[in-house]
Amino acid sequence: MLCFCHSCSAVNRINPSDAQEKAPICGKCQTEFNLHDLVQEITTEGFDKILRNSKDPILVDFWAEWCGPCQQYGPTFQMVSKEFGDRVQFLKVNTEKEQDLSARLGIRGIPATVLIKDSKVVDSVSGALNYDQLRQWVSSRI
Ligand SMILES: [Zn+2]
């Protein structure tokens, strides 16, 4: 998986199983990455860098703090990241902070889950899926 460093803007390649054991740090500036399981909260700058460098499909959860269903969905998204984190890059985008990115990817309602392959959006789903629904949705598309 790729981790974007918010301190020095470096993109680090991290082994997902190591990341599940302890918080990985940036190889360039030693800042600790703040992962939620294997989900990384990302800015537009980080998103674009990961988009350019990732060979794996990218799954993005678009959310906002005021959104109740988003709060509920967050832990589900994290749980699924533990299962697919070695094959899929899991990102989380705050739609309030990253409005242009959300508009660019056509986000209208949240929570929205977007699947990207080869830098293109290939599918998306709206609403808070449960664990089984999200697992199924991901496994049938990667
Ligand atoms: Zn760094």
Coordinates of C-alpha atoms and ligand atoms in Angstrom, one line a residue:
M1 CA 0.0 0.0 0.0
L2 CA 1.0 3.6 -0.5
C3 CA 1.0 6.1 2.3
F4 CA 1.1 9.9 1.6
C5 CA 3.1 11.8 4.2
H6 CA 1.2 15.0 5.2
S7 CA 4.4 16.5 6.6
C8 CA 6.8 16.2 3.7
S9 CA 4.5 15.0 0.9
A10 CA 6.6 11.9 0.2
V11 CA 4.7 8.8 -1.0
N12 CA 5.9 5.7 1.0
R13 CA 5.4 2.1 0.0
I14 CA 4.3 0.2 3.2
N15 CA 3.7 -3.5 3.7
P16 CA 0.1 -3.8 4.8
S17 CA 0.7 -6.6 7.3
D18 CA 3.5 -4.5 9.0
A19 CA 1.1 -1.6 9.1
Q20 CA -1.4 -3.7 11.0
E21 CA 1.1 -4.5 13.7
K22 CA 2.4 -1.0 14.4
A23 CA 2.0 2.5 13.0
P24 CA 4.4 2.9 10.0
I25 CA 6.6 6.0 9.8
C26 CA 7.6 8.1 6.8
G27 CA 11.0 7.0 5.5
K28 CA 11.9 10.5 4.6
C29 CA 10.9 12.6 7.7
Q30 CA 10.0 9.9 10.3
T31 CA 6.5 11.2 10.9
E32 CA 4.1 8.5 12.0
F33 CA 1.3 7.7 9.6
N34 CA -2.1 8.0 11.2
L35 CA -3.9 5.0 9.7
H36 CA -7.3 3.6 10.8
D37 CA -6.6 0.0 10.3
L38 CA -5.5 0.2 6.7
V39 CA -7.6 3.3 5.8
Q40 CA -5.8 6.6 5.2
E41 CA -7.4 9.9 5.4
I42 CA -6.2 11.8 2.4
T43 CA -6.1 15.4 1.0
T44 CA -6.5 16.2 -2.7
E45 CA -2.7 16.5 -3.1
G46 CA -2.2 13.1 -1.5
F47 CA -5.0 11.5 -3.5
D48 CA -3.5 12.7 -6.8
K49 CA 0.0 11.4 -5.9
I50 CA -1.5 8.0 -4.9
L51 CA -3.6 7.9 -8.0
R52 CA -0.5 8.4 -10.2
N53 CA 1.6 5.8 -8.3
S54 CA -0.8 3.0 -7.3
K55 CA -1.0 -0.2 -9.4
D56 CA -3.7 -1.5 -7.1
P57 CA -7.4 -0.5 -7.3
I58 CA -8.3 2.4 -5.0
L59 CA -11.4 2.4 -2.8
V60 CA -12.4 5.8 -1.5
D61 CA -14.9 6.5 1.3
F62 CA -16.3 10.0 0.9
W63 CA -17.7 11.3 4.3
A64 CA -18.3 14.3 6.5
E65 CA -18.2 14.8 10.3
W66 CA -21.9 15.9 10.5
C67 CA -23.2 12.9 8.6
G68 CA -24.6 10.2 10.9
P69 CA -24.6 7.3 8.4
C70 CA -21.0 8.2 7.6
Q71 CA -20.0 7.7 11.2
Q72 CA -21.7 4.4 11.2
Y73 CA -20.1 3.3 7.9
G74 CA -16.5 4.3 8.9
P75 CA -15.8 1.2 11.1
T76 CA -17.3 -1.1 8.4
F77 CA -15.0 0.4 5.8
Q78 CA -12.0 -0.1 8.2
M79 CA -13.0 -3.7 8.9
V80 CA -13.1 -4.5 5.2
S81 CA -9.7 -2.8 4.7
K82 CA -8.1 -5.4 7.0
E83 CA -9.3 -8.1 4.6
F84 CA -8.5 -6.5 1.2
G85 CA -5.7 -4.1 2.2
D86 CA -3.0 -6.2 0.5
R87 CA -4.8 -5.8 -2.9
V88 CA -6.8 -2.6 -2.6
Q89 CA -5.7 0.9 -1.5
F90 CA -8.2 2.2 1.1
L91 CA -8.6 6.0 1.3
K92 CA -11.0 8.3 3.1
V93 CA -11.9 11.8 1.9
N94 CA -13.5 14.5 4.0
T95 CA -16.0 16.1 1.6
E96 CA -16.1 19.4 3.6
K97 CA -12.3 19.8 3.4
E98 CA -11.8 18.5 -0.1
Q99 CA -14.8 19.9 -2.0
D100 CA -13.1 20.2 -5.4
L101 CA -12.0 16.6 -5.3
S102 CA -15.5 15.4 -4.3
A103 CA -17.0 17.4 -7.2
R104 CA -14.4 16.0 -9.6
L105 CA -15.3 12.5 -8.7
G106 CA -19.0 13.3 -9.0
I107 CA -20.0 12.8 -5.4
R108 CA -23.5 14.0 -4.7
G109 CA -24.6 12.2 -1.5
I110 CA -22.6 10.7 1.3
P111 CA -21.4 8.3 2.4
A112 CA -20.3 7.3 -1.1
T113 CA -17.8 4.6 -1.9
V114 CA -15.9 4.9 -5.2
L115 CA -13.8 2.3 -6.9
I116 CA -10.9 3.5 -9.1
K117 CA -8.8 1.4 -11.5
D118 CA -6.1 2.7 -13.8
S119 CA -6.9 6.2 -12.6
K120 CA -10.5 6.0 -13.6
V121 CA -13.7 5.7 -11.6
V122 CA -15.1 2.3 -12.5
D123 CA -18.0 2.0 -10.1
S124 CA -19.5 3.7 -7.0
V125 CA -22.2 3.0 -4.5
S126 CA -24.1 5.3 -2.2
G127 CA -25.2 4.8 1.4
A128 CA -23.8 3.0 4.4
L129 CA -23.4 -0.6 3.4
N130 CA -23.0 -3.3 6.1
Y131 CA -20.0 -5.4 6.4
D132 CA -21.2 -8.3 4.2
Q133 CA -22.6 -5.9 1.5
L134 CA -19.3 -4.1 1.3
R135 CA -17.2 -7.2 1.2
Q136 CA -19.4 -8.6 -1.5
W137 CA -19.3 -5.3 -3.5
V138 CA -15.5 -5.2 -3.3
S139 CA -14.7 -8.8 -4.0
S140 CA -16.9 -8.9 -7.1
R141 CA -15.2 -5.9 -8.6
I142 CA -11.4 -6.4 -8.0
Ligands
ZN1 ZN 7.4 12.5 5.6

